[in-house]
Amino acid sequence: MNTLNIDIKSKAFTTADKHTVTVIEDLQFKLSNNEFVCIIGPSGCGKTSLLNIIAGLDKRFSGSVSLSEAGTQFKTSYIFQNPRLLPWRTVLENIQLASNEQANNDTKIIQLLQRLGLADSLNSYPHHLSLGMQRRVALARGFYRESDILLMDEPLVSLDPPTARKARTLLIELWQQQARNVLFVTHDLDEAIELADRLIFISSSPSHVVADIKVDIARGERSAKNIEQFKQQLSSQRTDIAHLM
Amino acid sequence: MMNTTPRLPFLQPLLSLSLLIIIWQVLASTLNTVVLPSPLLVFDALIAALSSGELQHHLGITLYRLAISFFIAMLLGTAIGVALGRHQKTNAFFDSWLVILLNIPALVTIILCYIWFGLIETAAIFAVVVNKLPNVIVTIREGARNLDEELLEMAEAYQFGPLKTLSQVILPQLYPYIMASARTGLALIWKIVLVVELLGRSDGMGYQIHLFFQLFDITSIMAYTVSFIIIIQLIEMMVLQPLDKKSQRWK
C-alpha cells in the first residue's frame, strides 16, 4: 500500500525586517489507502505552506515528505485557490499539458469534461469562461493527471452556496471513480465533514497537528442534519479543539 | 473605444503615402536642384539598378547580414534577459556591464571590432550584434521580471520540466516583449549594418551608398533607400503582423 509520510520538523521564513517566523513545527501525519483527508485550521496557520511543501514547490524546510514504496519521487496534482489555467491554451490543451502521459486519451478528457458540464467549452480559451467554469476545468486537470496525491487548497471558496454544493458532489463522485489520496484544505468545518474520511485539525502558527478525527458517517448519509449532529458530538467530546471549530 | 478603422484597410496608408510623394514632387520641381531629385527620377534609377542586377546583389548581402545579426542578437538577448530577470543577484552584479554596453556609441564598437578582428565578415556581424544585444536584454529582462509566479508554481506542481515550462509558460508571457524588441531591433540593426558596411566592407548597401556619395549620385542613394524601406515594410506586413495576430487569438 502506498503510504505518504509527512514529517515536517520546521518551516520558517525571514520577514523583510529580519525577523524569523516559524510557521510549521513538528507537524506529522500519514495518508494511505486512497483516503480523503481534510485539513482544518485558523487562517494564517500555514496550510498553504504545507501544501506547497508537499507539492515540492517549497524546498526550504527541514523534515521529509515521502512515499513508502516508490522512494521519494511521487506525482502530485495541485488544485489551487485560483484556477491557474494557461490563458493561451484551450481547455483541452490545458488538461493535456498537465498530464505526463505521452499519448493523451482525449476521449477520457472529453468524458470528464462532460461530467463537469464543460462539453461545449473544449476548445474555448479560459478568458471566455466564467470563474466557476474555470474552477471546474482546474478540477478536471487535477483529476485527469494520474497522481499519487491530489492537493486542494480551498478550491471551492467564493463560489455561491448552490454551485459549491454541486461542486462537492462532483468532487466526491470523481474521487470515488478515480481513487487516490486527497488532501483538502478548508476553513469550513461543514464542508470538511461532508467530504472527508478524516479531519486533521491544525493549531495556529507555529502549527502542528492537534487532533486527527475519523468521520464515521456513511457517505450516503451526510445530510445537513447528520453533519450538525456530528459537529455537536465532536465539540462536546473534544473541548480542547473547540476553539478551532 | 471608438472603431476608427476605415472600411478599406489599405486606403488610408495609400492616401498618406501618395500625399508624401506629391509633397516630394512639388518640392523637387520648385527647388529644381540636383540635391533633391524628383520621385520619377528616383524611380528610373531604381529600375536601372534592378535591371543591372546591382541592387539585388548589394541588397541581398545587406539583408543577409541583417538576418544573421538579428537572430544572434535576439537569441542571446532573450537567454541573457531571462537569466537576469529571474536572478536578482546575477542582475545586480551585471547591471553595470549592461549600462556600459548601452552607452558605448555604435561607431566606437564598430571601429574597435575592425581593429581587433580585422576587416572581416565576422567582425562586421559581431559589431552589429554587440550594438543590438543590450537593448534586447533590457526589454526581455523587464518581461522576465513580470512573469506570473502562480503559473510558474502550477507548472512546477504538475512537473512540466524545464523545456515544457519554457515553451508553454515562459515564452508565451515574454511574447509581447520579444515582438517589441524584434520591431525596434529591425529598425536599429539595419541602420548599424549600413555603417558597418560603409566603414569596412566592399559590398552591401552601406558600401554602395558611400560610393554614390563620393560620386555625388543622390538619385541612386535615394533609389537604394526607397528599395530598402519597401523591404522593411514587407517584412512588417508579411511576417511581424501575422505573427502578432496568430499569438493574440486567445485574447
Short mmCIF file of C-alpha atoms in Angstrom, two decimals:
data_model
loop_
_atom_site.label_atom_id
_atom_site.label_comp_id
_atom_site.label_asym_id
_atom_site.label_seq_id
_atom_site.Cartn_x
_atom_site.Cartn_y
_atom_site.Cartn_z
CA MET A 1 0.00 0.00 0.00
CA ASN A 2 1.42 3.38 -0.79
CA THR A 3 1.52 5.49 2.29
CA LEU A 4 2.52 9.12 2.12
CA ASN A 5 4.54 10.13 5.16
CA ILE A 6 4.54 13.78 6.01
CA ASP A 7 7.02 14.79 8.66
CA ILE A 8 7.86 18.46 8.79
CA LYS A 9 10.25 19.37 11.59
CA SER A 10 10.13 23.06 10.90
CA LYS A 11 9.36 25.61 8.27
CA ALA A 12 10.44 29.17 8.87
CA PHE A 13 10.81 32.28 6.79
CA THR A 14 12.50 35.60 7.32
CA THR A 15 10.42 38.73 7.13
CA ALA A 16 11.53 41.95 5.50
CA ASP A 17 12.71 43.34 8.83
CA LYS A 18 14.96 40.32 9.54
CA HIS A 19 12.64 38.52 11.97
CA THR A 20 12.43 34.77 11.67
CA VAL A 21 8.90 33.45 11.84
CA THR A 22 8.26 29.75 12.31
CA VAL A 23 5.06 28.74 10.53
CA ILE A 24 5.18 24.97 10.95
CA GLU A 25 6.78 23.00 13.76
CA ASP A 26 6.70 19.21 14.27
CA LEU A 27 3.80 18.50 12.01
CA GLN A 28 3.40 14.82 11.21
CA PHE A 29 0.71 12.69 9.68
CA LYS A 30 0.27 9.85 7.22
CA LEU A 31 -2.04 9.34 4.29
CA SER A 32 -2.82 5.94 2.86
CA ASN A 33 -5.42 3.70 1.20
CA ASN A 34 -6.73 6.46 -1.04
CA GLU A 35 -8.06 8.48 1.84
CA PHE A 36 -9.81 11.82 1.59
CA VAL A 37 -8.35 13.97 4.34
CA CYS A 38 -9.41 17.50 5.20
CA ILE A 39 -7.04 19.89 6.93
CA ILE A 40 -8.77 22.44 9.14
CA GLY A 41 -7.06 25.31 10.84
CA PRO A 42 -7.31 29.03 11.53
CA SER A 43 -6.32 31.38 8.73
CA GLY A 44 -2.62 32.14 8.54
CA CYS A 45 -1.63 28.85 10.16
CA GLY A 46 0.50 27.77 7.22
CA LYS A 47 -1.93 25.48 5.43
CA THR A 48 -0.85 26.72 2.02
CA SER A 49 2.80 26.43 3.11
CA LEU A 50 2.10 22.82 4.00
CA LEU A 51 0.60 22.06 0.59
CA ASN A 52 3.46 23.84 -1.18
CA ILE A 53 5.96 21.72 0.72
CA ILE A 54 4.15 18.50 -0.19
CA ALA A 55 3.88 19.59 -3.83
CA GLY A 56 7.62 20.21 -3.92
CA LEU A 57 7.21 23.93 -4.61
CA ASP A 58 8.90 24.86 -1.36
CA LYS A 59 12.13 23.04 -0.62
CA ARG A 60 13.35 25.26 2.20
CA PHE A 61 12.14 23.33 5.22
CA SER A 62 13.54 20.66 7.49
CA GLY A 63 11.88 17.29 7.52
CA SER A 64 10.67 14.98 4.81
CA VAL A 65 7.74 14.11 2.61
CA SER A 66 7.96 10.65 1.11
CA LEU A 67 6.03 7.80 -0.37
CA SER A 68 6.63 4.43 1.31
CA GLU A 69 7.03 2.23 -1.73
CA ALA A 70 8.29 4.37 -4.56
CA GLY A 71 11.07 6.16 -2.71
CA THR A 72 10.98 9.93 -2.70
CA GLN A 73 9.61 10.54 -6.19
CA PHE A 74 5.86 10.78 -6.35
CA LYS A 75 3.41 12.54 -8.64
CA THR A 76 1.23 15.32 -7.34
CA SER A 77 -1.78 17.14 -8.71
CA TYR A 78 -2.47 20.51 -7.18
CA ILE A 79 -5.76 22.37 -7.41
CA PHE A 80 -5.10 25.91 -6.28
CA GLN A 81 -7.40 28.55 -4.87
CA ASN A 82 -7.30 30.30 -8.24
CA PRO A 83 -7.77 28.15 -11.34
CA ARG A 84 -4.28 28.99 -12.69
CA LEU A 85 -5.01 27.90 -16.25
CA LEU A 86 -2.69 28.88 -19.07
CA PRO A 87 -4.63 31.68 -20.81
CA TRP A 88 -3.01 30.97 -24.21
CA ARG A 89 -4.11 27.34 -24.22
CA THR A 90 -7.61 25.95 -24.71
CA VAL A 91 -9.44 23.95 -22.04
CA LEU A 92 -8.46 20.69 -23.71
CA GLU A 93 -4.82 21.73 -24.15
CA ASN A 94 -4.58 22.86 -20.53
CA ILE A 95 -5.62 19.42 -19.36
CA GLN A 96 -3.39 17.59 -21.84
CA LEU A 97 -0.35 19.63 -20.84
CA ALA A 98 -0.73 18.87 -17.15
CA SER A 99 -0.79 15.12 -17.56
CA ASN A 100 2.56 13.48 -18.02
CA GLU A 101 1.37 10.84 -20.40
CA GLN A 102 2.99 10.71 -23.81
CA ALA A 103 -0.25 9.92 -25.59
CA ASN A 104 -3.26 11.69 -24.19
CA ASN A 105 -6.55 9.93 -24.12
CA ASP A 106 -8.80 12.66 -25.47
CA THR A 107 -11.97 10.60 -25.12
CA LYS A 108 -11.27 10.29 -21.43
CA ILE A 109 -10.77 14.04 -21.09
CA ILE A 110 -13.95 14.74 -23.03
CA GLN A 111 -15.93 12.34 -20.84
CA LEU A 112 -14.53 14.03 -17.76
CA LEU A 113 -15.43 17.48 -19.09
CA GLN A 114 -18.91 16.27 -20.00
CA ARG A 115 -19.48 15.18 -16.42
CA LEU A 116 -18.39 18.64 -15.30
CA GLY A 117 -20.79 20.30 -17.77
CA LEU A 118 -17.98 21.66 -19.94
CA ALA A 119 -18.55 19.60 -23.08
CA ASP A 120 -19.17 22.74 -25.15
CA SER A 121 -16.08 24.54 -23.92
CA LEU A 122 -13.41 22.05 -25.06
CA ASN A 123 -11.78 24.49 -27.45
CA SER A 124 -12.53 27.69 -25.57
CA TYR A 125 -9.81 29.83 -24.07
CA PRO A 126 -10.05 30.33 -20.28
CA HIS A 127 -10.74 34.07 -20.69
CA HIS A 128 -14.07 33.23 -22.26
CA LEU A 129 -15.26 31.14 -19.32
CA SER A 130 -16.78 32.21 -16.02
CA LEU A 131 -14.78 31.74 -12.81
CA GLY A 132 -16.96 28.78 -11.83
CA MET A 133 -16.26 27.10 -15.16
CA GLN A 134 -12.54 27.81 -14.92
CA ARG A 135 -12.53 26.15 -11.49
CA ARG A 136 -14.19 23.08 -12.95
CA VAL A 137 -11.51 22.97 -15.65
CA ALA A 138 -8.87 23.13 -12.90
CA LEU A 139 -10.67 20.26 -11.19
CA ALA A 140 -10.64 18.24 -14.41
CA ARG A 141 -6.94 18.99 -14.85
CA GLY A 142 -6.19 17.78 -11.34
CA PHE A 143 -8.15 14.59 -11.75
CA TYR A 144 -7.08 13.69 -15.28
CA ARG A 145 -3.43 13.56 -14.32
CA GLU A 146 -2.67 10.25 -12.66
CA SER A 147 -1.07 11.19 -9.39
CA ASP A 148 -0.23 9.68 -6.03
CA ILE A 149 -1.72 12.59 -4.20
CA LEU A 150 -4.19 15.30 -5.08
CA LEU A 151 -3.76 18.54 -3.16
CA MET A 152 -6.58 21.05 -2.94
CA ASP A 153 -6.26 24.50 -1.43
CA GLU A 154 -9.80 25.74 -0.74
CA PRO A 155 -10.77 25.22 -4.36
CA LEU A 156 -14.44 25.99 -3.67
CA VAL A 157 -14.01 29.22 -1.74
CA SER A 158 -16.02 32.21 -3.05
CA LEU A 159 -18.38 30.05 -5.08
CA ASP A 160 -22.04 30.69 -4.29
CA PRO A 161 -23.60 28.03 -1.99
CA PRO A 162 -25.60 26.07 -4.62
CA THR A 163 -22.62 25.94 -7.00
CA ALA A 164 -20.30 24.93 -4.18
CA ARG A 165 -22.74 22.17 -3.14
CA LYS A 166 -22.85 20.84 -6.69
CA ALA A 167 -19.07 21.02 -6.93
CA ARG A 168 -18.71 19.00 -3.69
CA THR A 169 -20.97 16.24 -5.00
CA LEU A 170 -18.98 16.16 -8.22
CA LEU A 171 -15.70 16.10 -6.36
CA ILE A 172 -16.73 13.05 -4.36
CA GLU A 173 -18.02 11.31 -7.50
CA LEU A 174 -14.74 11.92 -9.31
CA TRP A 175 -12.71 10.78 -6.35
CA GLN A 176 -14.76 7.57 -5.96
CA GLN A 177 -14.20 6.81 -9.65
CA GLN A 178 -10.51 7.63 -9.66
CA ALA A 179 -9.50 6.80 -6.13
CA ARG A 180 -6.38 8.40 -4.74
CA ASN A 181 -5.09 10.16 -1.64
CA VAL A 182 -6.62 13.59 -1.33
CA LEU A 183 -5.52 16.40 0.94
CA PHE A 184 -8.15 19.11 1.04
CA VAL A 185 -7.52 22.36 2.90
CA THR A 186 -10.53 24.29 4.15
CA HIS A 187 -11.64 26.53 6.99
CA ASP A 188 -15.27 25.40 6.63
CA LEU A 189 -15.96 22.55 9.06
CA ASP A 190 -19.32 21.64 7.47
CA GLU A 191 -17.62 21.26 4.12
CA ALA A 192 -14.88 19.17 5.69
CA ILE A 193 -17.31 16.79 7.43
CA GLU A 194 -19.27 16.37 4.24
CA LEU A 195 -16.18 15.46 2.22
CA ALA A 196 -13.62 13.77 4.42
CA ASP A 197 -12.75 10.32 5.73
CA ARG A 198 -10.54 12.00 8.30
CA LEU A 199 -10.29 15.50 9.73
CA ILE A 200 -6.91 16.84 10.75
CA PHE A 201 -7.06 19.90 12.97
CA ILE A 202 -4.04 22.16 12.92
CA SER A 203 -3.14 24.75 15.55
CA SER A 204 -2.37 28.36 14.81
CA SER A 205 1.24 29.01 13.84
CA PRO A 206 3.74 27.53 14.55
CA SER A 207 1.33 24.84 13.52
CA HIS A 208 1.20 21.17 14.40
CA VAL A 209 -1.49 18.51 14.42
CA VAL A 210 -3.81 18.88 17.43
CA ALA A 211 -6.47 16.32 16.52
CA ASP A 212 -6.92 13.55 13.96
CA ILE A 213 -10.57 12.51 13.82
CA LYS A 214 -12.32 9.88 11.74
CA VAL A 215 -15.62 10.90 10.17
CA ASP A 216 -17.77 7.81 10.75
CA ILE A 217 -20.96 8.89 8.97
CA ALA A 218 -21.61 6.73 5.91
CA ARG A 219 -21.05 8.64 2.67
CA GLY A 220 -24.69 8.39 1.63
CA GLU A 221 -25.95 9.85 4.89
CA ARG A 222 -24.09 13.11 5.16
CA SER A 223 -27.12 15.35 5.25
CA ALA A 224 -27.06 18.79 6.86
CA LYS A 225 -28.75 17.30 9.94
CA ASN A 226 -26.22 14.50 10.40
CA ILE A 227 -23.32 16.88 9.84
CA GLU A 228 -24.70 19.21 12.53
CA GLN A 229 -25.09 16.28 14.91
CA PHE A 230 -21.51 15.13 14.26
CA LYS A 231 -20.27 18.64 14.95
CA GLN A 232 -22.09 18.88 18.27
CA GLN A 233 -20.86 15.49 19.35
CA LEU A 234 -17.34 16.47 18.43
CA SER A 235 -17.42 19.76 20.29
CA SER A 236 -18.76 18.11 23.45
CA GLN A 237 -16.19 15.31 23.34
CA ARG A 238 -13.18 17.34 22.32
CA THR A 239 -13.30 20.57 24.28
CA ASP A 240 -9.57 21.04 23.56
CA ILE A 241 -10.24 21.82 19.89
CA ALA A 242 -13.46 23.77 20.37
CA HIS A 243 -11.61 27.00 19.50
CA LEU A 244 -10.69 25.59 16.10
CA MET A 245 -14.22 24.68 15.11
CA MET B 1 -13.10 52.76 -27.64
CA MET B 2 -14.33 54.14 -30.99
CA ASN B 3 -13.73 51.99 -34.01
CA THR B 4 -11.77 54.23 -36.36
CA THR B 5 -10.59 51.59 -38.82
CA PRO B 6 -11.68 52.55 -42.34
CA ARG B 7 -13.67 50.10 -44.39
CA LEU B 8 -10.79 49.61 -46.82
CA PRO B 9 -7.72 48.82 -44.72
CA PHE B 10 -5.25 49.84 -47.43
CA LEU B 11 -6.94 53.10 -48.35
CA GLN B 12 -5.60 55.24 -45.50
CA PRO B 13 -1.90 54.31 -45.74
CA LEU B 14 -2.13 54.57 -49.52
CA LEU B 15 -3.54 58.11 -49.33
CA SER B 16 -0.95 59.16 -46.79
CA LEU B 17 1.91 57.76 -48.90
CA SER B 18 0.58 59.46 -52.05
CA LEU B 19 0.49 62.77 -50.20
CA LEU B 20 4.14 62.30 -49.19
CA ILE B 21 5.14 61.63 -52.79
CA ILE B 22 3.17 64.66 -54.02
CA ILE B 23 4.92 66.93 -51.47
CA TRP B 24 8.25 65.48 -52.57
CA GLN B 25 7.39 66.09 -56.25
CA VAL B 26 6.26 69.68 -55.62
CA LEU B 27 9.38 70.46 -53.58
CA ALA B 28 11.65 68.90 -56.19
CA SER B 29 10.15 70.84 -59.08
CA THR B 30 10.04 74.20 -57.24
CA LEU B 31 13.61 73.92 -55.95
CA ASN B 32 14.81 72.37 -59.21
CA THR B 33 18.22 71.30 -57.83
CA VAL B 34 20.42 68.23 -58.24
CA VAL B 35 20.44 67.55 -54.50
CA LEU B 36 16.71 66.75 -54.48
CA PRO B 37 15.79 64.57 -57.47
CA SER B 38 12.10 64.09 -58.25
CA PRO B 39 10.31 60.83 -57.40
CA LEU B 40 10.19 59.93 -61.09
CA LEU B 41 13.96 60.20 -61.49
CA VAL B 42 14.47 58.08 -58.37
CA PHE B 43 12.06 55.51 -59.75
CA ASP B 44 14.00 55.40 -63.03
CA ALA B 45 17.26 54.93 -61.14
CA LEU B 46 15.64 52.15 -59.15
CA ILE B 47 14.58 50.34 -62.35
CA ALA B 48 18.06 50.80 -63.84
CA ALA B 49 19.77 49.41 -60.73
CA LEU B 50 17.35 46.49 -60.72
CA SER B 51 17.89 45.63 -64.37
CA SER B 52 21.67 45.74 -63.98
CA GLY B 53 21.31 43.35 -61.02
CA GLU B 54 23.47 45.53 -58.82
CA LEU B 55 20.69 46.47 -56.43
CA GLN B 56 19.67 42.85 -55.80
CA HIS B 57 23.28 41.88 -55.16
CA HIS B 58 24.00 44.56 -52.56
CA LEU B 59 20.53 44.47 -51.05
CA GLY B 60 20.82 40.70 -50.69
CA ILE B 61 24.16 40.95 -48.90
CA THR B 62 22.85 43.60 -46.52
CA LEU B 63 19.71 41.58 -45.78
CA TYR B 64 21.86 38.53 -45.16
CA ARG B 65 23.99 40.42 -42.61
CA LEU B 66 20.84 41.88 -41.10
CA ALA B 67 19.20 38.48 -40.72
CA ILE B 68 22.21 36.76 -39.14
CA SER B 69 22.94 39.52 -36.64
CA PHE B 70 19.23 39.90 -35.88
CA PHE B 71 18.79 36.24 -34.95
CA ILE B 72 22.01 36.05 -32.95
CA ALA B 73 21.11 39.21 -31.01
CA MET B 74 17.54 38.06 -30.36
CA LEU B 75 18.53 34.57 -29.23
CA LEU B 76 21.40 35.66 -27.00
CA GLY B 77 19.47 38.66 -25.72
CA THR B 78 16.42 36.59 -24.79
CA ALA B 79 18.52 33.98 -22.97
CA ILE B 80 20.53 36.59 -21.03
CA GLY B 81 17.44 38.72 -20.41
CA VAL B 82 15.54 35.81 -18.87
CA ALA B 83 18.54 34.85 -16.73
CA LEU B 84 18.95 38.41 -15.42
CA GLY B 85 15.22 38.92 -14.92
CA ARG B 86 14.86 35.73 -12.90
CA HIS B 87 18.01 36.00 -10.76
CA GLN B 88 18.23 39.19 -8.78
CA LYS B 89 21.80 38.68 -7.58
CA THR B 90 23.17 37.98 -11.06
CA ASN B 91 21.30 41.01 -12.31
CA ALA B 92 22.68 43.27 -9.58
CA PHE B 93 26.20 42.08 -10.46
CA PHE B 94 25.95 42.54 -14.23
CA ASP B 95 23.75 45.63 -14.30
CA SER B 96 26.70 48.00 -14.66
CA TRP B 97 28.02 46.00 -17.63
CA LEU B 98 24.68 46.49 -19.31
CA VAL B 99 24.71 50.24 -18.65
CA ILE B 100 28.21 50.47 -20.18
CA LEU B 101 27.21 48.43 -23.23
CA LEU B 102 24.09 50.51 -23.72
CA ASN B 103 26.07 53.73 -23.70
CA ILE B 104 29.05 52.92 -25.92
CA PRO B 105 28.44 54.68 -29.24
CA ALA B 106 27.81 52.29 -32.14
CA LEU B 107 30.68 53.83 -34.07
CA VAL B 108 33.17 53.00 -31.30
CA THR B 109 32.22 49.31 -31.14
CA ILE B 110 32.35 49.03 -34.92
CA ILE B 111 35.80 50.58 -35.18
CA LEU B 112 37.12 48.56 -32.24
CA CYS B 113 35.80 45.33 -33.77
CA TYR B 114 37.51 46.09 -37.08
CA ILE B 115 40.76 46.93 -35.32
CA TRP B 116 40.69 43.84 -33.11
CA PHE B 117 39.40 41.26 -35.58
CA GLY B 118 40.39 42.82 -38.90
CA LEU B 119 38.20 43.90 -41.79
CA ILE B 120 36.35 40.59 -41.97
CA GLU B 121 32.75 39.44 -42.10
CA THR B 122 32.79 38.08 -38.52
CA ALA B 123 33.91 41.45 -37.17
CA ALA B 124 31.07 43.15 -39.05
CA ILE B 125 28.40 40.76 -37.71
CA PHE B 126 29.87 40.85 -34.21
CA ALA B 127 29.81 44.65 -34.16
CA VAL B 128 26.13 44.71 -35.11
CA VAL B 129 25.24 42.07 -32.51
CA VAL B 130 27.09 43.94 -29.75
CA ASN B 131 25.13 47.07 -30.62
CA LYS B 132 21.73 45.43 -30.55
CA LEU B 133 22.23 42.93 -27.71
CA PRO B 134 21.87 45.27 -24.69
CA ASN B 135 18.53 46.61 -25.96
CA VAL B 136 17.14 43.09 -26.30
CA ILE B 137 18.42 42.14 -22.85
CA VAL B 138 16.83 45.18 -21.18
CA THR B 139 13.43 44.58 -22.81
CA ILE B 140 13.34 40.83 -22.15
CA ARG B 141 14.59 41.31 -18.58
CA GLU B 142 11.60 43.54 -17.92
CA GLY B 143 9.33 40.81 -19.25
CA ALA B 144 11.04 38.10 -17.20
CA ARG B 145 10.54 40.15 -14.05
CA ASN B 146 6.83 40.33 -14.70
CA LEU B 147 6.29 36.59 -15.18
CA ASP B 148 3.23 35.21 -13.41
CA GLU B 149 4.57 33.37 -10.35
CA GLU B 150 1.29 31.49 -9.89
CA LEU B 151 1.55 29.91 -13.32
CA LEU B 152 5.20 29.02 -12.72
CA GLU B 153 4.18 27.28 -9.48
CA MET B 154 1.45 25.44 -11.34
CA ALA B 155 3.99 24.23 -13.90
CA GLU B 156 6.26 23.03 -11.13
CA ALA B 157 3.49 21.27 -9.21
CA TYR B 158 2.43 19.46 -12.38
CA GLN B 159 6.09 18.63 -13.08
CA PHE B 160 6.24 20.27 -16.50
CA GLY B 161 10.04 20.12 -16.60
CA PRO B 162 12.31 22.90 -17.90
CA LEU B 163 11.55 22.52 -21.61
CA LYS B 164 7.78 22.49 -21.32
CA THR B 165 7.85 25.31 -18.75
CA LEU B 166 9.89 27.41 -21.15
CA SER B 167 7.76 26.79 -24.22
CA GLN B 168 4.31 26.70 -22.61
CA VAL B 169 4.58 29.06 -19.64
CA ILE B 170 7.53 31.46 -20.00
CA LEU B 171 7.79 32.22 -23.73
CA PRO B 172 4.07 32.98 -24.23
CA GLN B 173 4.34 35.58 -21.46
CA LEU B 174 7.51 37.04 -23.00
CA TYR B 175 5.97 37.17 -26.44
CA PRO B 176 4.93 40.87 -26.38
CA TYR B 177 8.41 41.81 -25.17
CA ILE B 178 10.07 39.68 -27.84
CA MET B 179 7.90 41.26 -30.54
CA ALA B 180 8.65 44.77 -29.26
CA SER B 181 12.39 44.18 -29.34
CA ALA B 182 12.13 42.48 -32.75
CA ARG B 183 10.44 45.59 -34.16
CA THR B 184 12.86 48.11 -32.70
CA GLY B 185 15.66 45.67 -33.44
CA LEU B 186 14.96 45.54 -37.13
CA ALA B 187 14.98 49.34 -37.37
CA LEU B 188 18.16 49.70 -35.33
CA ILE B 189 20.08 46.84 -36.91
CA TRP B 190 19.69 47.91 -40.49
CA LYS B 191 20.99 51.37 -39.67
CA ILE B 192 24.03 49.88 -37.95
CA VAL B 193 24.64 47.32 -40.72
CA LEU B 194 24.92 50.21 -43.18
CA VAL B 195 27.54 51.98 -41.06
CA VAL B 196 29.46 48.72 -40.65
CA GLU B 197 29.46 48.23 -44.41
CA LEU B 198 30.47 51.81 -45.04
CA LEU B 199 33.47 51.52 -42.73
CA GLY B 200 34.90 48.16 -43.59
CA ARG B 201 33.18 46.10 -46.28
CA SER B 202 33.39 46.19 -50.06
CA ASP B 203 29.79 45.23 -50.73
CA GLY B 204 26.31 45.83 -49.37
CA MET B 205 24.05 48.85 -49.22
CA GLY B 206 26.33 50.84 -46.94
CA TYR B 207 29.28 50.40 -49.29
CA GLN B 208 27.16 51.39 -52.30
CA ILE B 209 25.77 54.48 -50.61
CA HIS B 210 29.28 55.55 -49.65
CA LEU B 211 30.30 55.10 -53.30
CA PHE B 212 27.36 57.16 -54.55
CA PHE B 213 28.20 59.85 -52.01
CA GLN B 214 31.69 60.14 -53.45
CA LEU B 215 30.20 60.29 -56.95
CA PHE B 216 27.59 62.76 -55.69
CA ASP B 217 24.88 60.48 -57.13
CA ILE B 218 21.95 61.49 -54.93
CA THR B 219 19.34 59.86 -57.16
CA SER B 220 20.92 56.43 -56.63
CA ILE B 221 21.23 56.98 -52.88
CA MET B 222 17.51 57.67 -52.73
CA ALA B 223 16.68 54.75 -55.01
CA TYR B 224 18.56 52.37 -52.71
CA THR B 225 16.89 53.86 -49.65
CA VAL B 226 13.42 53.52 -51.16
CA SER B 227 14.07 49.88 -52.05
CA PHE B 228 15.14 49.15 -48.51
CA ILE B 229 12.13 50.88 -46.98
CA ILE B 230 9.88 48.74 -49.17
CA ILE B 231 11.63 45.55 -47.97
CA ILE B 232 11.30 46.52 -44.29
CA GLN B 233 7.61 47.34 -44.80
CA LEU B 234 7.10 43.96 -46.44
CA ILE B 235 8.76 42.18 -43.50
CA GLU B 236 6.46 44.08 -41.13
CA MET B 237 3.35 43.22 -43.14
CA MET B 238 4.16 39.66 -44.16
CA VAL B 239 5.98 38.40 -41.07
CA LEU B 240 5.55 40.51 -37.94
CA GLN B 241 1.87 41.43 -38.23
CA PRO B 242 0.65 37.87 -38.98
CA LEU B 243 2.77 36.62 -36.07
CA ASP B 244 1.13 39.20 -33.83
CA LYS B 245 -2.35 38.17 -34.94
CA LYS B 246 -1.66 34.48 -34.51
CA SER B 247 -0.35 34.85 -30.98
CA GLN B 248 -3.13 37.18 -29.85
CA ARG B 249 -6.00 34.94 -30.87
CA TRP B 250 -6.60 33.73 -27.29
CA LYS B 251 -7.29 37.25 -26.01
#
